[in-house]
Coordinates of C-alpha atoms and ligand atoms in Angstrom, one line a residue:
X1 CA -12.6 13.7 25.5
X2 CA -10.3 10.8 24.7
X3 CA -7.8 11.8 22.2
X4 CA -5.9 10.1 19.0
X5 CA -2.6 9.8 18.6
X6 CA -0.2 10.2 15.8
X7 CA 2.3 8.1 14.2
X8 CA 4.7 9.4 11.8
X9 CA 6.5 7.6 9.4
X10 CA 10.0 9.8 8.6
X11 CA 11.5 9.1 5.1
X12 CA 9.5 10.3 2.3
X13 CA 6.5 11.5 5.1
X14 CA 8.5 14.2 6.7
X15 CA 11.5 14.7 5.1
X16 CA 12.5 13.7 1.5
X17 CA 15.1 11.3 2.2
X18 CA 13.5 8.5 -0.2
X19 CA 15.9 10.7 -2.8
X20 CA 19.0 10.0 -1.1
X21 CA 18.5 6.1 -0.4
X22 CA 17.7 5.6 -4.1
X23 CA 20.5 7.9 -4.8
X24 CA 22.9 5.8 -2.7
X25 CA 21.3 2.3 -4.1
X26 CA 21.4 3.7 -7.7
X27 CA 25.4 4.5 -6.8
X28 CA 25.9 1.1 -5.7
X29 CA 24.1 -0.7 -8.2
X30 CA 25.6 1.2 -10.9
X31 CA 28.9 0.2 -9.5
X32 CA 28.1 -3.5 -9.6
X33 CA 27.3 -2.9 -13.1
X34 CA 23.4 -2.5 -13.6
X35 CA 20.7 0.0 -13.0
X36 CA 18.2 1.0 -10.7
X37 CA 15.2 2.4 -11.7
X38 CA 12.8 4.7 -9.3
X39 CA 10.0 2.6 -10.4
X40 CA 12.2 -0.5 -8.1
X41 CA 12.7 1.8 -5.7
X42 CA 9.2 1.8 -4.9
X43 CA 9.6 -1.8 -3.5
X44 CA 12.3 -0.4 -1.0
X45 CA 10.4 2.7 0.5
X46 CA 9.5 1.2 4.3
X47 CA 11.6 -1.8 4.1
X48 CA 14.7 -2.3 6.1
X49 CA 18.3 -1.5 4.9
X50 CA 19.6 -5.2 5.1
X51 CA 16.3 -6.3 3.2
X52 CA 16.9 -3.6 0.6
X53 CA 20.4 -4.9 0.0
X54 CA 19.3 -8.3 -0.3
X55 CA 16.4 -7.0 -3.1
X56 CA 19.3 -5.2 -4.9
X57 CA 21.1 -8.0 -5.1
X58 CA 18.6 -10.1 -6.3
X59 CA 17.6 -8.0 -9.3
X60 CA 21.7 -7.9 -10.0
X61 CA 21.7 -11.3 -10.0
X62 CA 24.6 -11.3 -7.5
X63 CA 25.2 -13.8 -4.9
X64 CA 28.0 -12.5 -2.2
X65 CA 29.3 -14.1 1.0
X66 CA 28.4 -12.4 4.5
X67 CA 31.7 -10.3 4.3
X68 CA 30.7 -8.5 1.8
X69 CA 27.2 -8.1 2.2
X70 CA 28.3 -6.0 5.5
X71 CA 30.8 -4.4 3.1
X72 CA 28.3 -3.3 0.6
X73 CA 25.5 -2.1 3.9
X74 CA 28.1 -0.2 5.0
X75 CA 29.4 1.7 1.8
X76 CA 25.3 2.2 1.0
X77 CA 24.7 3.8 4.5
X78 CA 28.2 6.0 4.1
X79 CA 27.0 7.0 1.0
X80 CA 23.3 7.8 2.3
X81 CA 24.9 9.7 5.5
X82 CA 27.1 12.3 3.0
X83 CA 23.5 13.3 1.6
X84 CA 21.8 13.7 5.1
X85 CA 25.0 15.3 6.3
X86 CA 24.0 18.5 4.4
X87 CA 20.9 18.3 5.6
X88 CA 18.7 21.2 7.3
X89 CA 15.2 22.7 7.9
X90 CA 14.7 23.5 4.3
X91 CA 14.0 19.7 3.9
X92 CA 11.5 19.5 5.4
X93 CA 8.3 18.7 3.3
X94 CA 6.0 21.4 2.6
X95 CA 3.7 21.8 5.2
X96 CA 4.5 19.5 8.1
X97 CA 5.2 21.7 10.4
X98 CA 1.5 23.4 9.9
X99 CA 0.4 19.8 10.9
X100 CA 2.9 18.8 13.5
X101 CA 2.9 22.5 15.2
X102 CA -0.9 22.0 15.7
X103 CA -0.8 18.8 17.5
X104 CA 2.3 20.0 19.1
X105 CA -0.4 22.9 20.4
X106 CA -3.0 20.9 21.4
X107 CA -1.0 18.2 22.9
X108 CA -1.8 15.4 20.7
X109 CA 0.3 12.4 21.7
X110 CA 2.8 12.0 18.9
X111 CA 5.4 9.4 17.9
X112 CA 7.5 8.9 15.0
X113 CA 7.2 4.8 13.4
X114 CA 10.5 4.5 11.1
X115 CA 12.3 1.5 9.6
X116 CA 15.3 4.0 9.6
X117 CA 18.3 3.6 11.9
X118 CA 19.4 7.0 11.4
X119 CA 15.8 8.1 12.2
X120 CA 17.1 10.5 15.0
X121 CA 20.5 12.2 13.4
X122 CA 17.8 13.2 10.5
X123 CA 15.5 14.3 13.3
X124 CA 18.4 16.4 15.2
X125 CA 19.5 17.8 11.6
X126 CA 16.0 19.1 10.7
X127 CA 15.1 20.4 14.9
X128 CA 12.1 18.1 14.4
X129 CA 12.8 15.9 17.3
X130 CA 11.2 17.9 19.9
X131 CA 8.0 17.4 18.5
X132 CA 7.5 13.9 19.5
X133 CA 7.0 12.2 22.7
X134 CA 8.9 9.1 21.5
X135 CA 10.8 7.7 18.6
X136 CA 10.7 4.0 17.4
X137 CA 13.3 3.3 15.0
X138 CA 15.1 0.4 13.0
X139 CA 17.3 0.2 16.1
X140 CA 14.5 -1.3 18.4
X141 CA 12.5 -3.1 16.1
X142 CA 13.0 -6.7 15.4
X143 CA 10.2 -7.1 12.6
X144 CA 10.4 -4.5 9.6
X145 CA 7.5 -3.2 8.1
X146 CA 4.7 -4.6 6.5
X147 CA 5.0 -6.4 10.1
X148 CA 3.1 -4.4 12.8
X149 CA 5.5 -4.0 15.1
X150 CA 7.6 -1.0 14.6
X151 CA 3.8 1.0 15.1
X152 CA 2.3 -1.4 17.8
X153 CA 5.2 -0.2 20.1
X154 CA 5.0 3.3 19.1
X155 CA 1.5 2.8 20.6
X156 CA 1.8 1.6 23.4
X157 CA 4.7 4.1 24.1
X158 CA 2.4 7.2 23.7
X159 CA -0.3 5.4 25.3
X160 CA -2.7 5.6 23.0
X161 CA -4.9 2.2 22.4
X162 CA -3.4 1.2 18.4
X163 CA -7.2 1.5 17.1
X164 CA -7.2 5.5 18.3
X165 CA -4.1 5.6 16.3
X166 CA -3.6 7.4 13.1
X167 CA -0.3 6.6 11.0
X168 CA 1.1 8.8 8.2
X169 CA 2.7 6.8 5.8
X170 CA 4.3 7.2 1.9
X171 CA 5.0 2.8 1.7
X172 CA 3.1 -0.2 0.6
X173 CA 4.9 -2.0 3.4
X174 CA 4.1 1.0 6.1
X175 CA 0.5 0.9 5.0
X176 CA -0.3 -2.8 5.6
X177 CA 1.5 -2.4 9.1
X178 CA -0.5 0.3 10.0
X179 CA -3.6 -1.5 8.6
X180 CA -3.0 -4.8 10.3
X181 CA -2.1 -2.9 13.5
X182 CA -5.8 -1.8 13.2
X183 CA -4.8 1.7 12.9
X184 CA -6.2 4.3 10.7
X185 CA -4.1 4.5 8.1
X186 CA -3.0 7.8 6.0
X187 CA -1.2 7.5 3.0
X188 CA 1.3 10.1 1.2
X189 CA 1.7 9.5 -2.0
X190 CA 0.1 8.5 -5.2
X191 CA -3.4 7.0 -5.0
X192 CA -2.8 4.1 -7.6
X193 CA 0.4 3.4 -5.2
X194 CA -1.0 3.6 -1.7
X195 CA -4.6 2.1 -3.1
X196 CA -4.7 0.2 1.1
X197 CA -5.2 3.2 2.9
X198 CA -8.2 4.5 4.0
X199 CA -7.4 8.3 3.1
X200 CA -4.2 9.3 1.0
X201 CA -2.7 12.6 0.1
X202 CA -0.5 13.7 -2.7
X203 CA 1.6 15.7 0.2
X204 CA 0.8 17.5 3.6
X205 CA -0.5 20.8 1.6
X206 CA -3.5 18.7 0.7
X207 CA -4.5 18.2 4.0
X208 CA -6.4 20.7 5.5
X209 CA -6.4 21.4 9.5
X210 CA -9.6 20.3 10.1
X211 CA -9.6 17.2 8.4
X212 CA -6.3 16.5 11.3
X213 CA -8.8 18.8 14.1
X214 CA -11.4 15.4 12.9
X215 CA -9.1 13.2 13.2
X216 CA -7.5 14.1 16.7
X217 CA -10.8 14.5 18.3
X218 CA -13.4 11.8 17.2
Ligands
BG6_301 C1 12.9 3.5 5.7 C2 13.1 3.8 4.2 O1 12.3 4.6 6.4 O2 14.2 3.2 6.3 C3 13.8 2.7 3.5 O3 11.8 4.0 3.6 C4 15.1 2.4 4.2 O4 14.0 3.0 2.2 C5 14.8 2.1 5.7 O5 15.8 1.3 3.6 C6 16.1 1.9 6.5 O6 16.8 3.1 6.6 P1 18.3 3.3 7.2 O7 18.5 4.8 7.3 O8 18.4 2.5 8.4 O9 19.2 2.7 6.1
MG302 MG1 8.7 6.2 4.3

């Protein structure tokens, strides 16, 4: 039987880290004297953290030299690391493991797809890295999300043809990858937001085990 295999978006899929960046963009946007609501927040779930800053800026109406762009990436990403610093097992979302432990068991070929440079620390921090057979991060990826690439690599890494792929997703961006990868696309998140994807879930304790025994198997 030729098997699928599974793509994993991290932030706001398997850990609720989409908190902490808005959290740490709020904090800096605050300090250059506007808001940030969660509703613009939306636009930077997926996306890289240079684009994000660039967004940000944008909706500041701020114009800054190259300096102090890096300045600004950096104090966002220090601010974002003292969150995941405390971070541990307890958050992790609620029932992940109940889907990742099963494929784990029947030797699904699993990757994790992140636009995330500190994809792995958050792995190490939550003992989740084990679980996948490899990682594609923002570190090896030249093309962010809603390009293909970040999930096309993660493909061909597991071995897994993309169109036997199934990606887990909670971003616009991360769902038109994984659509124009020709990928089967699950989304995480609210309907009305993730209306691209062929199936979506409010969370992982919506998804039952056979709907993922379906999926693995077909
Ligand atoms: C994605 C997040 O997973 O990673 C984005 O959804 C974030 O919000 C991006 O900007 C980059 O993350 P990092 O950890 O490299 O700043
Ligand atoms: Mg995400």
């Amino acid at each position: 039987m030729v098997k699928r295999g599974f793509i994993f978006d991290l932030d706001g899929v398997i850990v609720d880290t989409a908190k902490y960046h808005y959290l740490a963009w709020k904090h800096l946007a605050n300090e250059l004297g506007f808001d940030f609501t969660e509703e613009q927040n939306e636009a930077f779930k997926g996306v890289s953290r240079r684009r994000c800053l660039e967004i940000l800026l944008e909706l500041g109406g701020i114009s800054v030299d190259e300096t102090q762009f890096d300045r600004w990436l950096f104090e966002k990403n220090e601010d974002y690391l003292s969150y995941i610093d405390k971070m541990d097992e307890s958050e992790i979302l609620p029932d992940v493991p109940k889907v990742l432990d099963y494929l784990k068991h029947k030797e699904v070929p699993m990757a994790l797809g992140s636009a995330s440079k500190n994809a792995i620390p958050i792995l190490k921090k939550v003992k989740l890295l084990s679980y996948f057979d490899t990682v594609v991060d923002g570190n090896q990826v030249s093309r962010a999300k809603p390009d293909p690439e970040v999930f096309l690599i993660a493909a061909e890494k597991i071995g897994v043809p993309p169109e036997r792929c199934v990606v887990f997703e909670d971003a616009i961006a991360g769902i038109e990858a994984a659509n124009t990868a020709n990928m089967i696309s699950v989304g995480i998140g609210a309907e009305e937001t993730l209306k691209g994807a062929k199936y979506v879930f409010r969370d992982f304790t919506e998804i039952e085990i056979d709907f993922i025994k379906q999926l693995a198997f077909i």
